[in-house]
Structure formats: C-alpha cells, structure tokens
Amino acid sequence: MNTTKPQSIKTNPFLPEPARIVRTYDLTDDVRFFQVRIADMEKALSFRNRPGQFVMISVLGAGEAPFSISSTPSRPGLLEFCIRKTGIVTDALFRIKENDLIGLRGPYGNGFPVDNMVDKDILIVMGGLGAAPLRSVLLYCLDNRDQFGRIILLHGAKRPAEMIFRDEFLSMKERDDLECYLSVDEDDSGQWTDNIGVVTTLFPKLESIDPANTYALVCGPPIMYKFVLKELVNLHIPKDQILMTLERRMKCGVGKCGHCAIDYIYTCLDGPVFTYWDVLHMRELI
Amino acid sequence: MRIVKLHKSNLMSFLEEISQESELWAPVKKYEDKHIFKNIEDFDQIDLDYTRTILPPKKLLFPPSFRMYEATPKKFHADFSHISKKTLFGVHPCDIHGLLIMEQFFKQSYEDPYFSEARKNLTIIGHSCWPDEHCLCRSTQTHIVEEGYDLFFTDLDKNYLVWIGSSHGDDLIQLKPDIFDEDVTEKDIQQFMRWREERDKAFQSEIQFEAMPDLMELKLGDSVWEELGEACLACGSCTSVCPTCNCYNVRDNPVLGKEASDITRCWDACTLENYSAVAGGENFREKKSDRLKLWYTHKLQAFISKYGKPACVGCGRCVATCPVDINIKTVAQSLQGEKVDAFWRRLNQEVTQ
Ligand SMILES: Cc1cc2nc3c(=O)[nH]c(=O)nc-3n(C[C@H](O)[C@H](O)[C@H](O)COP(=O)(O)OP(=O)(O)OC[C@H]3O[C@@H](n4cnc5c(N)ncnc54)[C@H](O)[C@@H]3O)c2cc1C
Ligand code: SF4
Ligand code: SF4
Ligand code: FES
C-alpha cells in the first residue's frame, strides 16, 4: 500500500557505474596494476579528477572499498589503480579477469591542491603503496611540465622486487627535467645499481632546495612518515606546504557512513590529503 | 504560524481521516513502561502517555537495515521500495529536533536520496510531553520546537492547541475543517501559559553544554576515560537509541540462485570493536576508552564547534538504556567535576578497593 515511486532522483551518489577491466598485470608479489574504463563511453570521457582523489570500487559478492586513482587526469579515458591484496574486496579484485565488469563511483576527496602548486618546486617522497596516489600527481606535473619548478622524486622500497612501478621510474631517471632518486633497503637481487638504504638516506643527495618555494608530498607506510617528516622540517619546508594522504576505513566516500570521521573532520570529504599543519592540530590523525 | 483548537473527542476521527492517505505511526505500549513507534492497525493501541520510545523515530527515515540497490554483473538497480507515505503522530519536541539534525546531515554535501525521499513522504505531527528524571532537553534547548513539523498538538485537558507548521499541515486541517476551532480564547491562552510554566519547573536534570567543548579538550587525558572504558560492554545500544547517531555499514548480501547481490545499508555503532579497523590489521580505536572518547567528542565538542549546538537533543535514551550508566549525563557531570552516582563509577571503586 502507498508505495511511492520516486520520479525525480537525478543523482544517487551511492549507485556505482559499471566499468570494465581493460588490462591488469602484477607490479609485485601482492600488488597488481589495473587499467579500467567506465563502460558508458560518454561518462568515461567526461570523468574528471584531481590527482590524490579516490574512487569506490565494488566487486559483485564481495563489497566495496576505496582506492586512489594512480593515473593522471591529463590523460583522460582510462583510470589506473595499483591494489594490494589484503582482504575480501581486494582478493575478489585479484580473481577478476581482463574484460570483466566492476562497479566504480567517484571521484571523491579533496586531492592535491595542484593549482596552488603552480610555479613551485615539487618534492615527492613515496614508499610502498604510497606510489598509488603520488604517481598521479607526478605524471600530472610532468604532463604540465612548464607550470612547475623543479620536480624531485624520492622513492623507497624494501627490495627491488617490491618497488612499485620500478621500470617506469627507472626509465624516468633518463629525463633531465626530473630529479629521480630511487632506493631499496636491501638488495637481494644483486642487480640494483642505485642507492641502498632507507628512503631518508636519499636526502643528503639532493641539491639544496628553496624551502619557502617548495611543496613536499609524502605518502607511505606509517613508519616512513615519522622519519621523512623530520627531514622535511629540517629542510625548513613550511608545515602547511607538506602534504600527506591518510588512510581510514571508508564505507561510503561521501560523508555519510561516519567511518572515516576524526573529530568533525571527514577524511573522505575533507581529506584524504592533509597538510602536516592539519595533522599536528588534530588528535588521532596519524 | 497559525494556532487552532481541537476537542479531544475529535482526535480519533481526525487520525482515521489521515490514515486513509498514509500509514499512521504512533507510540504504542510494548511492555510495562516501554513504548515504541509502531504502524497503527488498531487506533486503541495508541498510547500518548509516554515519555520516550525505545528507538527514536529516525528508524522511519533511516531504517535499521534496507536495500540500497541490487547489483548484477552488468547493472545496478536502485531500490526505493522500502519507502512509503507515512504519518508520524505523537512525536515529542526533542525527537523533532533529532530528525532536523538528521535531515541537515543527510542533505548536506552529497545529498542522500534514500533519506530525502523518505523525508518527503513523511508527515510529522508532534505532541507535547512532560519530563521525567532523565530528560535533559531544557539544557539542550530542545524542549520546545519551532520548525520541523506539519502539526503540533499541545495537550490542555479537554482540548489540544494545534500549531500549524507547514502548508501541508494546513491541508491536513482542511481534510476535516469542521472539527477545528479557529477561536482560541483568552482562557485557552492563560491555560497554555500556566502549563508552560509548570512544565519548565518539572525538569530535574541540567547540564552546562556551553562549557563542554573546552572541558572535553582539557580532560581528554583524564583517567575517567579509562574508567569508562573498563566498564563499557561495547554493546552499541547507546548508538542505536540516540536520535542523532547516523553511522552505518554497507553489506553485500549475495542473492541465492542468482548472479546478484543485495547491497544493504545497516546501522553501525562507533562503540563496537571493529568500527575503525583498516587493512593490514591496523585499528585506530582498539580501546573502548578511545571509542567512547570518539562518541562524546562528537556529541559534546565537534558538533558544537561546527554547528553551534550539541549533537544531543536531551531525550534521555542513553540515560535510560546503558546497562552500566555511561551516558551523556554522567559523563558530562564527571567532566564538570561533580560527584557521580553511576554503575561504572561504583564498579571501578569496587575493583580498586
Ligand atoms: C582514500 C584511500 C585510498 C586508498 N588507496 C588504495 C590504493 O590505491 N591501493 C590499495 O591497495 N589500497 C588502497 N586503500 C586501502 C584499501 O581501501 C583497503 O586495502 C581495502 O579497503 C581493503 O578491503 P578488503 O575488503 O580487501 O579488505 P578487508 O576484508 O576489509 O580486510 C582488510 C584488512 O583489514 C582488516 N580488517 C578489515 N575489516 C576488519 C574488521 N571488521 N575487524 C578487524 N580487522 C578488519 C583485516 O586485518 C584485513 O587484513 C585506500 C584506502 C583509502 C581510505
Ligand atoms: S556506553 Fe553503555 S550502551 Fe554504549 S556501548 Fe558502552 S555499555 Fe553499551
Ligand atoms: S546523547 Fe543521549 S540524551 Fe542526547 S540525544 Fe543521544 S540518546 Fe538522547
Ligand atoms: S567514508 Fe563514509 S563518511 Fe567518510
């Protein structure tokens, strides 16, 4: 009785779009690269995101989870992700084959303030899966190379085989418009010709930087933040120009389910990118 | 705003008229002194002599569990079939304020179509109330209500004074215009003023909410949180019964015999253990004391800084519900440095003796 039929719901932020897995391959033992295209061609081409934003990806029968967009909006049409196998949704994603459909909605979150970063030097420090959101901003800056000052990349991994996007970053070392430093904690392959040591051992190699004119972007495992932030503060980079992305449990991505809340901050709306200044002023942030 | 008068003997015929057009939901006695909002089949069930229902009326707009959409390999079908035209009769001012807070929350930034659609289909008819020892709504300024209802009934012995709060409310009056008396007399007004004054005096509990954001900040490291954490059973009841708690979880429930899933939204509680667990086994709030801090920071600090009022409408449900007396009253009292008589305090004293 009296069942209503909503006539006028134009947007339902909870309803995913079908999207096709175009290509996948392994980046490391437990991290896989996914190239995805939204099935509706018009929607695929009109999808716009800022580097550092994320989407919610769902797999039938498994559920939904947030993932950073690894590709750059300067190359529209396809979306790229690197995903670590760790639980129900990610296991299901690893079972999925090329040409299969998944659900996708977004983009969500604030992303990196790329407009404020124009004309500034960009120092990117990544470790482990931190490469996922930071690759997006790196490619974005390289695609718009004349908008930025120096671009410096520091990337650390435990072992060569665990370096995400290893070949892509190794080939970037050839570029003379990018200062690219790679490091592994230990070399078990015997073939590593670059730096050996934790990522902070790369800092002394940097040519002197102009701190007031620099934006530092950091993403990696919690232990990395601890040491890298110290280095950045020592370099006198202003705390509100040190940007980091944070991870929280997220069930909706649109500020409703409450799971990502810290005080009155919703990580999914107000983040996932925060400045070090924000972090110092919010309990519980890291 | 217009105020009219209704003789009590005409109430049932008015409700009957309304229930022609929509489901009627009203308070019903469940057992002893416990009431619930229920879909009314028999008008005799309605019991307006109640203080608070077990669950707040948020369950009508944000059901404990409902299907948001059906997922199939190729398509996602939104599902609004749980929404129907409803009239909520007999709801108290604090609960109307609770619904207003929910509405503001679900409509801001990304508007939630499930909430909005349900709200569009809900008629709200408020009813006056009398406080018991748990009611805190005078401290939260939610003991009176000026918006958020279509009609509001104030009980004055033989008559109701009826506030018309929306144009839809006026349409309802027009369903049976003969039974509503436009002539509110000086005598009625006097009677109403007396009722107001006496009700104001009947409140027994008081909290200074203005001081809470600072007190929360200053006392975040206080040992009282460990004490509360020791006693909390992590049962999540406080969250279910609170009219302003909106957290939920999403489940993918595979449909038997079909390549499809029901994507279901169900209530969640930040006081439950796994609420903030993330990949890699990291849990940002493994300790019960940390989760209680989150709950009370939200109610007493964060919401006040953002919206200028607490995320508490003073309904007293947490006071009446928590098995170990952890509630807005005892927590606020203890932050204020008052002596608190509560199970969690007694438990702690007994353990440390
Ligand atoms: C903004 C954002 C961006 C992200 N970007 C990426 C990305 O680019 N790539 C990537 O790989 N990941 C990313 N993540 C992390 C990713 O969302 C999680 O890995 C994913 O949600 C895991 O889902 P799952 O269903 O596979 O794992 P789950 O089945 O949820 O389990 C994952 C792990 O979490 C723990 N866990 C989960 N639920 C519970 C519970 N109820 N109780 C206790 N422990 C529990 C378990 O220890 C388990 O090992 C991102 C997260 C956020 C918030
Ligand atoms: S505070 Fe009380 S009602 Fe809430 S979870 Fe703890 S024991 Fe349960
Ligand atoms: S905190 Fe307690 S008194 Fe306040 S609205 Fe929630 S349940 Fe009611
Ligand atoms: S993920 Fe649901 S509120 Fe942020």
XYZ file of C-alpha atoms and ligand atoms in Angstrom:
712
model
C 0.000 0.000 0.000
C 1.064 3.550 -0.675
C 4.422 2.583 -2.083
C 5.994 5.629 -3.616
C 7.839 5.702 -6.888
C 10.458 8.414 -6.807
C 10.165 10.230 -10.110
C 12.876 12.750 -9.787
C 16.052 11.277 -8.346
C 18.663 12.654 -10.679
C 21.762 11.726 -8.796
C 22.239 8.818 -6.470
C 25.784 9.088 -5.130
C 25.626 5.503 -3.852
C 24.948 3.834 -7.198
C 28.125 2.670 -8.983
C 28.796 2.869 -12.706
C 29.669 -0.363 -14.494
C 33.337 -0.236 -15.512
C 35.469 -2.650 -17.497
C 38.868 -4.006 -16.555
C 40.932 -3.277 -19.638
C 44.306 -4.578 -18.529
C 45.933 -5.989 -15.405
C 49.412 -7.148 -14.527
C 51.399 -7.771 -11.365
C 53.584 -4.976 -10.042
C 54.951 -7.041 -7.155
C 54.051 -10.291 -5.402
C 50.916 -8.851 -3.860
C 50.284 -5.597 -5.726
C 48.556 -5.562 -9.072
C 48.058 -2.851 -11.666
C 44.534 -2.323 -13.058
C 43.531 -0.278 -16.049
C 39.801 0.450 -16.020
C 37.376 2.121 -18.390
C 33.874 3.250 -17.412
C 31.560 1.220 -19.669
C 29.482 4.196 -20.772
C 31.822 5.907 -23.233
C 30.471 9.394 -22.669
C 30.858 9.060 -18.928
C 34.333 7.591 -19.390
C 35.455 10.626 -21.358
C 33.784 13.204 -19.123
C 35.217 11.732 -15.901
C 37.441 14.387 -14.317
C 39.505 14.047 -11.186
C 42.266 15.828 -9.312
C 45.446 13.914 -8.512
C 45.109 12.455 -4.999
C 41.398 11.752 -5.234
C 39.992 8.260 -4.859
C 37.058 6.181 -6.104
C 34.952 3.452 -4.516
C 35.329 0.159 -6.407
C 32.885 -2.701 -5.928
C 33.018 -6.350 -6.871
C 29.806 -8.351 -7.017
C 29.504 -10.615 -3.995
C 32.470 -9.095 -2.180
C 31.653 -5.447 -1.476
C 33.150 -2.032 -1.965
C 36.412 -0.305 -0.960
C 38.256 2.978 -1.610
C 41.258 3.146 -3.960
C 43.439 6.036 -5.052
C 43.489 6.912 -8.708
C 47.035 6.281 -9.943
C 46.612 7.757 -13.392
C 46.615 11.439 -14.258
C 43.590 13.459 -15.369
C 45.842 14.876 -18.091
C 45.412 11.521 -19.857
C 41.623 11.004 -19.703
C 39.593 7.960 -20.731
C 41.301 5.255 -18.716
C 41.709 5.050 -14.955
C 44.631 3.223 -13.374
C 44.982 1.685 -9.926
C 47.537 -0.291 -8.036
C 45.961 -2.523 -5.481
C 47.394 -4.655 -2.708
C 45.718 -7.968 -1.920
C 44.699 -7.845 1.695
C 41.087 -8.904 2.290
C 37.676 -9.663 0.892
C 37.287 -6.974 -1.778
C 40.912 -6.951 -2.877
C 41.003 -10.786 -3.060
C 37.974 -10.628 -5.335
C 39.674 -7.979 -7.481
C 42.653 -10.282 -7.910
C 40.329 -13.020 -9.199
C 38.841 -10.688 -11.790
C 39.992 -11.054 -15.398
C 40.507 -8.594 -18.187
C 37.214 -7.587 -19.807
C 35.223 -8.323 -16.610
C 32.987 -5.638 -15.132
C 33.291 -3.983 -11.753
C 31.400 -1.089 -10.148
C 33.003 2.323 -9.740
C 31.830 5.622 -8.265
C 33.592 8.885 -7.596
C 35.925 10.707 -7.741
C 35.874 11.627 -4.054
C 38.015 13.542 -1.602
C 39.924 16.793 -1.885
C 43.002 15.637 -3.823
C 46.235 17.613 -4.019
C 45.937 21.402 -4.378
C 47.596 21.380 -7.811
C 46.523 24.957 -8.542
C 48.390 26.277 -5.510
C 51.408 24.216 -6.513
C 51.863 26.038 -9.832
C 55.317 27.670 -10.186
C 56.534 25.873 -7.076
C 59.217 23.223 -6.726
C 57.664 19.809 -6.122
C 59.341 17.266 -3.860
C 57.623 13.872 -3.898
C 58.544 11.229 -1.315
C 56.910 7.830 -1.688
C 57.253 4.450 -0.082
C 55.424 1.197 -0.773
C 51.805 1.693 -1.845
C 52.212 5.439 -1.360
C 53.173 5.323 -5.019
C 49.475 4.897 -5.893
C 48.238 8.463 -5.226
C 51.639 10.090 -5.797
C 52.148 8.618 -9.267
C 49.025 10.511 -10.281
C 50.396 13.870 -9.190
C 53.873 13.082 -10.562
C 52.517 12.281 -14.029
C 50.253 15.327 -13.835
C 53.200 17.621 -13.102
C 55.288 16.032 -15.863
C 52.424 16.387 -18.354
C 52.185 20.076 -17.446
C 55.917 20.434 -17.066
C 56.194 24.191 -17.750
C 53.753 25.007 -14.914
C 56.107 23.773 -12.200
C 59.632 24.491 -10.967
C 61.949 21.634 -10.071
C 60.361 18.209 -9.767
C 62.138 15.841 -7.406
C 61.111 12.229 -6.802
C 62.342 10.084 -3.905
C 61.053 6.530 -3.913
C 61.933 3.808 -1.463
C 61.113 0.095 -1.329
C 62.246 -2.804 0.826
C 63.745 -4.793 -2.041
C 63.986 -4.202 -5.795
C 61.221 -6.739 -6.498
C 58.890 -4.806 -4.185
C 59.356 -1.455 -5.853
C 56.007 -0.496 -7.338
C 56.324 0.917 -10.901
C 60.052 0.064 -10.787
C 60.572 0.003 -14.546
C 58.526 3.149 -15.103
C 60.521 5.066 -12.504
C 63.866 3.628 -13.619
C 63.238 4.896 -17.135
C 62.340 8.300 -15.687
C 65.907 8.617 -14.478
C 66.807 9.392 -18.091
C 64.746 12.590 -18.046
C 66.669 15.780 -17.436
C 63.561 17.679 -16.282
C 63.097 15.347 -13.291
C 65.445 14.644 -10.393
C 64.694 10.999 -9.700
C 66.252 9.144 -6.756
C 65.409 5.508 -6.048
C 66.464 3.416 -3.095
C 65.980 -0.060 -1.652
C 66.518 -1.041 1.974
C 68.418 -4.125 0.883
C 69.373 -5.594 -2.474
C 68.737 -9.325 -2.683
C 68.874 -9.315 -6.486
C 72.500 -8.281 -6.865
C 71.447 -6.157 -9.821
C 70.485 -2.920 -8.078
C 72.756 -0.099 -9.213
C 71.040 2.719 -7.311
C 71.110 3.777 -3.680
C 70.799 1.201 -0.900
C 69.329 2.328 2.397
C 66.031 3.663 3.764
C 64.435 6.492 1.829
C 65.800 9.164 4.166
C 69.363 8.271 3.068
C 68.431 9.963 -0.215
C 68.033 13.386 1.375
C 71.759 14.221 1.575
C 71.967 13.637 -2.190
C 69.520 16.422 -3.008
C 70.831 19.647 -4.373
C 69.956 22.443 -1.972
C 66.281 23.278 -2.100
C 64.425 26.550 -1.688
C 62.100 25.598 1.165
C 59.645 28.514 1.010
C 59.080 27.777 -2.659
C 58.690 24.001 -2.229
C 55.686 21.730 -1.815
C 56.563 18.346 -0.336
C 54.165 15.447 -0.962
C 54.545 12.349 1.199
C 52.772 9.015 1.157
C 53.888 5.692 2.520
C 53.682 3.343 5.484
C 53.253 4.969 8.957
C 56.896 4.342 9.909
C 58.033 6.300 6.863
C 56.075 9.408 7.837
C 57.865 9.548 11.131
C 61.334 9.838 9.614
C 60.533 11.699 6.410
C 58.568 14.457 8.166
C 61.566 15.110 10.356
C 63.803 15.541 7.301
C 61.317 17.891 5.640
C 61.008 20.049 8.735
C 64.823 20.135 8.954
C 64.853 21.422 5.388
C 62.593 24.277 6.654
C 59.731 23.473 4.303
C 56.677 25.217 5.818
C 54.382 22.745 7.580
C 51.409 23.839 5.521
C 53.347 23.024 2.352
C 54.000 19.456 3.456
C 51.107 17.353 2.125
C 50.253 13.809 3.033
C 47.419 11.396 2.306
C 45.845 9.421 5.116
C 44.067 6.115 5.249
C 40.874 5.456 7.135
C 38.164 2.860 6.974
C 35.605 4.142 4.454
C 32.198 2.729 3.732
C 30.611 5.484 1.655
C 33.168 8.033 0.442
C 30.595 10.824 0.610
C 30.486 11.888 4.245
C 27.511 9.810 5.433
C 28.548 6.491 6.979
C 30.731 8.104 9.655
C 33.518 5.522 9.489
C 36.267 7.904 8.438
C 35.459 10.635 10.977
C 38.088 12.238 13.174
C 36.513 14.877 15.406
C 34.469 16.913 12.936
C 36.736 16.055 10.014
C 35.502 13.528 7.496
C 38.564 12.024 5.838
C 36.543 11.211 2.720
C 35.340 14.809 2.228
C 37.980 16.986 3.895
C 40.834 14.588 3.004
C 42.443 12.229 2.214
C 45.097 14.915 1.600
C 46.065 16.883 4.705
C 48.923 19.233 5.482
C 51.390 18.436 8.245
C 49.976 21.519 9.972
C 46.470 19.949 9.976
C 47.924 16.742 11.327
C 49.665 18.477 14.215
C 46.385 20.123 15.160
C 44.157 17.101 15.018
C 44.353 14.308 17.502
C 44.239 10.818 16.082
C 45.083 11.873 12.522
C 48.159 9.669 12.362
C 2.214 30.100 12.061
C -1.433 29.594 12.908
C -2.878 28.016 16.049
C -6.269 26.306 16.198
C -8.099 24.229 18.774
C -9.286 20.622 18.646
C -11.587 18.989 21.171
C -10.042 15.703 22.292
C -13.140 13.730 21.379
C -12.415 14.548 17.741
C -8.863 13.245 17.689
C -9.630 9.702 16.542
C -11.802 10.778 13.653
C -9.012 13.098 12.531
C -6.421 10.305 12.715
C -8.783 7.997 10.826
C -9.037 10.565 8.072
C -5.257 10.892 7.900
C -4.716 7.146 7.806
C -6.769 6.981 4.614
C -3.877 8.598 2.812
C -0.826 7.232 4.552
C 0.367 4.690 7.080
C -0.122 6.011 10.586
C 2.775 5.545 13.012
C 2.285 6.375 16.683
C 3.533 5.412 20.165
C 2.301 2.056 21.419
C 2.969 0.397 24.761
C 5.353 -2.530 24.198
C 5.734 -3.714 27.782
C 5.495 -2.140 31.217
C 6.797 1.381 30.718
C 8.435 0.804 27.346
C 6.913 2.336 24.246
C 7.728 2.042 20.559
C 6.662 3.877 17.410
C 4.546 1.397 15.501
C 2.450 1.227 12.373
C -1.084 1.513 13.777
C -3.715 -1.018 12.755
C -5.997 -0.530 15.719
C -6.454 3.030 16.993
C -6.970 1.818 20.566
C -3.292 0.825 20.645
C -2.164 4.430 20.531
C -0.820 5.487 23.907
C 0.118 9.149 24.156
C 1.005 8.851 27.823
C 4.660 8.048 27.264
C 7.988 9.764 27.873
C 10.360 8.219 25.340
C 10.183 5.320 22.918
C 12.909 2.657 22.868
C 14.159 3.661 19.409
C 13.858 7.232 18.192
C 11.797 7.965 15.076
C 14.963 8.049 12.937
C 14.055 4.441 12.122
C 11.317 5.728 9.802
C 13.726 7.777 7.690
C 16.852 5.695 8.111
C 15.679 2.103 8.682
C 17.973 -0.200 10.702
C 18.545 -2.195 7.521
C 17.404 -1.654 3.938
C 18.457 -2.479 0.403
C 20.027 0.494 -1.398
C 20.365 -1.286 -4.701
C 20.572 -4.626 -6.386
C 23.901 -5.323 -8.057
C 24.067 -7.624 -11.084
C 27.111 -8.269 -13.281
C 26.131 -5.540 -15.728
C 23.758 -3.182 -13.953
C 22.918 -1.580 -10.616
C 19.231 -1.105 -9.808
C 18.415 1.487 -7.156
C 15.724 0.320 -4.746
C 13.345 2.750 -3.049
C 10.621 0.193 -2.393
C 11.012 0.401 1.374
C 9.762 3.979 1.286
C 6.062 4.646 1.698
C 3.844 7.546 2.670
C 3.830 7.737 6.448
C 2.421 9.977 9.131
C 4.252 10.044 12.424
C 1.868 11.073 15.168
C 2.692 11.856 18.788
C 6.374 12.689 18.426
C 7.936 14.887 21.135
C 9.941 18.118 20.607
C 13.352 16.521 21.315
C 12.731 13.874 18.670
C 11.637 16.501 16.145
C 14.950 18.255 16.803
C 16.689 14.900 16.303
C 15.010 14.482 12.924
C 16.069 18.024 11.977
C 19.703 17.257 12.809
C 19.498 14.049 10.739
C 17.949 15.924 7.849
C 20.615 18.597 7.867
C 23.309 15.920 7.937
C 21.946 13.683 5.194
C 21.134 16.569 2.870
C 24.446 18.422 3.085
C 27.242 17.956 0.515
C 26.272 14.713 -1.228
C 22.515 14.575 -0.652
C 21.345 11.100 0.329
C 18.351 10.311 -1.918
C 17.170 7.490 0.361
C 16.812 9.847 3.292
C 15.398 12.719 1.260
C 12.799 10.541 -0.443
C 11.668 9.067 2.878
C 11.524 12.539 4.420
C 9.437 13.877 1.534
C 6.945 11.117 2.239
C 6.766 11.698 5.985
C 4.187 13.871 7.699
C 5.184 14.874 11.209
C 2.601 15.568 13.887
C 4.197 16.489 17.180
C 2.752 16.168 20.664
C 3.600 17.895 23.935
C 5.282 15.971 26.733
C 6.170 16.074 30.414
C 9.766 15.470 31.563
C 10.901 12.631 33.787
C 14.162 12.439 35.753
C 16.236 11.533 32.662
C 15.090 14.324 30.323
C 17.822 16.852 29.534
C 16.124 18.733 26.746
C 15.907 22.037 28.559
C 19.702 22.130 28.757
C 19.936 21.381 25.043
C 17.216 23.945 24.231
C 15.180 21.268 22.507
C 12.226 21.189 24.907
C 10.340 23.454 22.548
C 10.237 23.274 18.796
C 9.517 25.922 16.193
C 10.102 24.070 12.943
C 10.334 20.579 11.576
C 6.660 19.594 11.988
C 3.461 19.846 9.977
C 1.192 19.987 13.038
C 1.971 20.125 16.727
C -0.545 19.189 19.424
C -0.279 20.665 22.908
C -2.353 18.763 25.423
C -4.517 21.056 27.604
C -7.007 18.836 29.474
C -10.069 18.749 27.262
C -8.570 20.352 24.184
C -5.498 20.377 22.076
C -3.968 23.594 20.886
C -2.775 22.769 17.387
C 0.158 24.614 15.811
C 0.122 24.536 12.022
C 3.755 24.427 10.961
C 3.621 23.910 7.203
C 1.332 24.316 4.254
C 0.937 20.544 4.209
C -0.198 20.818 7.833
C -2.850 23.271 6.720
C -4.002 20.787 4.060
C -4.468 18.208 6.802
C -6.686 20.586 8.763
C -8.728 21.091 5.608
C -9.454 17.347 5.500
C -11.882 17.906 8.380
C -12.207 21.661 8.811
C -15.369 21.417 10.945
C -13.680 19.829 13.930
C -11.011 22.526 14.246
C -11.964 25.626 16.143
C -10.330 28.834 14.922
C -11.395 30.629 18.058
C -8.602 30.303 20.617
C -9.898 32.208 23.662
C -8.084 34.236 26.300
C -8.885 31.408 28.695
C -7.118 28.898 26.455
C -4.094 31.163 26.259
C -3.951 31.524 30.043
C -4.206 27.788 30.425
C -1.379 27.288 27.949
C 0.861 29.808 29.744
C 0.278 28.069 33.063
C 1.057 24.698 31.517
C 4.313 26.048 30.100
C 5.430 27.484 33.381
C 4.717 24.304 35.311
C 6.444 22.162 32.737
C 9.521 24.355 32.873
C 9.690 23.744 36.593
C 9.357 19.988 36.189
C 12.819 19.456 34.701
C 15.115 17.675 37.127
C 18.369 17.435 35.178
C 20.647 20.195 33.993
C 23.925 20.170 32.050
C 26.018 23.205 31.104
C 26.571 22.358 27.455
C 28.329 25.642 26.659
C 31.315 24.589 28.758
C 31.579 21.126 27.209
C 33.858 21.779 24.180
C 36.537 23.276 26.454
C 36.045 20.640 29.137
C 36.347 17.848 26.567
C 39.597 19.321 25.286
C 41.011 19.875 28.763
C 40.019 16.459 30.078
C 40.919 14.282 27.133
C 43.793 12.774 29.060
C 41.736 12.380 32.257
C 41.679 8.984 33.918
C 37.876 8.998 33.804
C 38.066 7.751 30.200
C 39.958 4.635 31.284
C 37.360 4.147 33.990
C 34.536 4.423 31.455
C 36.383 2.150 29.031
C 36.770 -0.515 31.737
C 33.035 -0.607 32.359
C 31.710 -0.249 28.789
C 30.372 -3.500 27.356
C 30.808 -2.306 23.740
C 27.205 -3.331 23.111
C 26.397 -0.381 20.869
C 22.999 0.258 22.495
C 23.742 3.919 23.179
C 24.278 4.471 19.466
C 21.138 2.656 18.348
C 18.893 4.613 20.679
C 20.428 8.046 20.059
C 18.345 10.207 17.699
C 21.437 11.927 16.288
C 23.619 8.880 15.624
C 23.772 8.258 11.897
C 26.690 5.861 11.293
C 26.092 2.859 9.099
C 27.749 -0.066 7.434
C 27.212 -1.438 3.938
C 26.906 -5.157 3.230
C 26.990 -7.092 0.004
C 24.484 -9.913 0.516
C 24.571 -12.397 -2.378
C 21.101 -13.449 -3.559
C 20.623 -17.216 -3.600
C 20.293 -18.827 -7.005
C 21.026 -15.639 -8.909
C 24.116 -13.788 -10.011
C 23.194 -10.750 -7.972
C 23.675 -9.116 -4.581
C 21.513 -7.002 -2.328
C 23.620 -4.022 -1.293
C 22.294 -3.279 2.146
C 22.777 -0.330 4.459
C 22.525 -1.159 8.143
C 23.065 0.759 11.371
C 26.559 0.626 12.782
C 27.967 1.891 16.069
C 31.296 3.569 16.695
C 31.311 1.940 20.131
C 31.647 -1.508 18.513
C 35.109 -3.008 18.315
C 35.732 -3.176 14.562
C 34.380 0.216 13.667
C 37.731 1.796 12.774
C 39.685 -1.277 11.663
C 41.522 -0.866 8.357
C 43.578 -3.037 6.042
C 46.722 -4.564 7.475
C 45.065 -5.271 10.829
C 45.502 -1.674 11.979
C 42.677 -0.439 14.202
C 42.724 3.224 15.039
C 40.478 2.798 18.052
C 41.054 -0.620 19.517
C 40.484 0.544 23.078
C 36.971 1.049 24.400
C 38.054 4.264 26.077
C 39.134 5.646 22.681
C 35.812 4.746 21.117
C 33.874 6.378 23.960
C 36.025 9.476 23.509
C 35.015 9.494 19.852
C 31.305 9.258 20.759
C 31.465 12.012 23.348
C 33.768 14.211 21.267
C 31.164 14.044 18.531
C 28.268 14.869 20.867
C 29.890 17.419 23.143
C 32.678 19.060 21.174
C 32.960 18.530 17.418
C 29.302 19.158 16.639
C 29.214 22.248 18.837
C 32.263 23.724 17.110
C 30.772 23.043 13.691
C 27.070 23.837 14.196
C 26.936 25.802 17.442
C 24.821 23.233 19.265
C 25.476 19.810 20.769
C 24.651 16.602 18.877
C 22.396 15.748 21.782
C 18.704 16.582 21.926
C 18.366 15.616 25.569
C 15.941 12.747 25.020
C 17.447 10.764 27.871
C 17.516 7.482 25.942
C 21.194 6.802 26.638
C 20.446 7.510 30.301
C 17.612 5.022 30.326
C 19.425 2.426 28.195
C 23.118 1.967 29.017
C 23.439 -1.050 31.317
C 26.444 0.447 33.086
C 25.193 4.060 33.299
C 27.605 5.521 30.753
C 25.516 8.327 29.329
C 25.541 11.969 28.390
C 24.520 12.931 31.923
C 27.062 11.005 33.963
C 29.875 11.770 31.519
C 29.071 15.485 31.469
C 28.714 15.544 35.257
C 32.040 13.885 35.716
C 33.689 16.308 33.249
C 32.150 19.120 35.298
C 33.868 17.659 38.338
C 30.628 16.676 40.048
C 30.127 13.592 42.151
C 28.610 10.896 40.001
C 26.468 8.034 41.172
C 26.734 5.538 38.351
C 27.390 1.837 37.924
C 30.697 2.449 36.091
C 31.949 4.535 38.988
C 30.849 2.009 41.619
C 32.368 -0.819 39.590
C 35.676 0.958 39.407
C 35.704 1.745 43.097
C 34.978 -1.866 43.946
C 37.742 -3.140 41.662
C 40.357 -0.806 43.081
C 39.433 -1.442 46.712
C 41.496 7.103 0.425
C 42.022 5.707 0.348
C 42.788 5.322 -0.744
C 43.268 4.034 -0.845
N 44.007 3.682 -1.935
C 44.455 2.437 -2.069
C 45.185 2.026 -3.228
O 45.419 2.821 -4.137
N 45.609 0.746 -3.311
C 45.344 -0.165 -2.318
O 45.744 -1.323 -2.462
N 44.655 0.178 -1.219
C 44.189 1.449 -1.065
N 43.473 1.781 0.046
C 43.221 0.752 1.069
C 42.068 -0.127 0.632
O 40.877 0.610 0.642
C 41.941 -1.346 1.548
O 43.030 -2.169 1.331
C 40.678 -2.090 1.253
O 39.592 -1.422 1.824
C 40.746 -3.461 1.806
O 39.487 -4.047 1.562
P 39.289 -5.582 1.589
O 37.830 -5.861 1.516
O 40.128 -6.243 0.569
O 39.868 -5.970 2.971
P 39.059 -6.360 4.250
O 38.400 -7.674 4.042
O 38.227 -5.245 4.669
O 40.276 -6.561 5.247
C 41.457 -5.846 5.116
C 42.242 -5.956 6.391
O 41.665 -5.052 7.310
C 41.448 -5.680 8.493
N 40.006 -5.625 8.773
C 39.021 -5.360 7.915
N 37.858 -5.366 8.497
C 38.103 -5.634 9.750
C 37.288 -5.784 10.852
N 35.972 -5.649 10.776
N 37.870 -6.069 12.037
C 39.206 -6.188 12.132
N 40.017 -6.067 11.110
C 39.483 -5.801 9.945
C 41.903 -7.085 8.402
O 43.072 -7.181 9.186
C 42.247 -7.311 6.970
O 43.543 -7.830 6.826
C 42.997 3.084 0.168
C 42.244 3.465 1.273
C 41.763 4.750 1.379
C 40.952 5.139 2.563
S 28.378 3.102 26.657
Fe 26.838 1.709 27.523
S 25.268 1.439 25.896
Fe 27.137 2.335 24.939
S 28.317 0.562 24.182
Fe 29.132 1.010 26.251
S 27.875 -0.300 27.612
Fe 26.784 -0.257 25.645
S 23.178 11.617 23.717
Fe 21.638 10.533 24.956
S 20.208 12.145 25.653
Fe 21.446 13.025 23.994
S 20.193 12.692 22.155
Fe 21.603 10.926 22.286
S 20.445 9.360 23.436
Fe 19.358 11.336 23.727
S 33.680 7.158 4.196
Fe 31.651 7.341 4.915
S 31.768 9.214 5.999
Fe 33.723 9.120 5.094
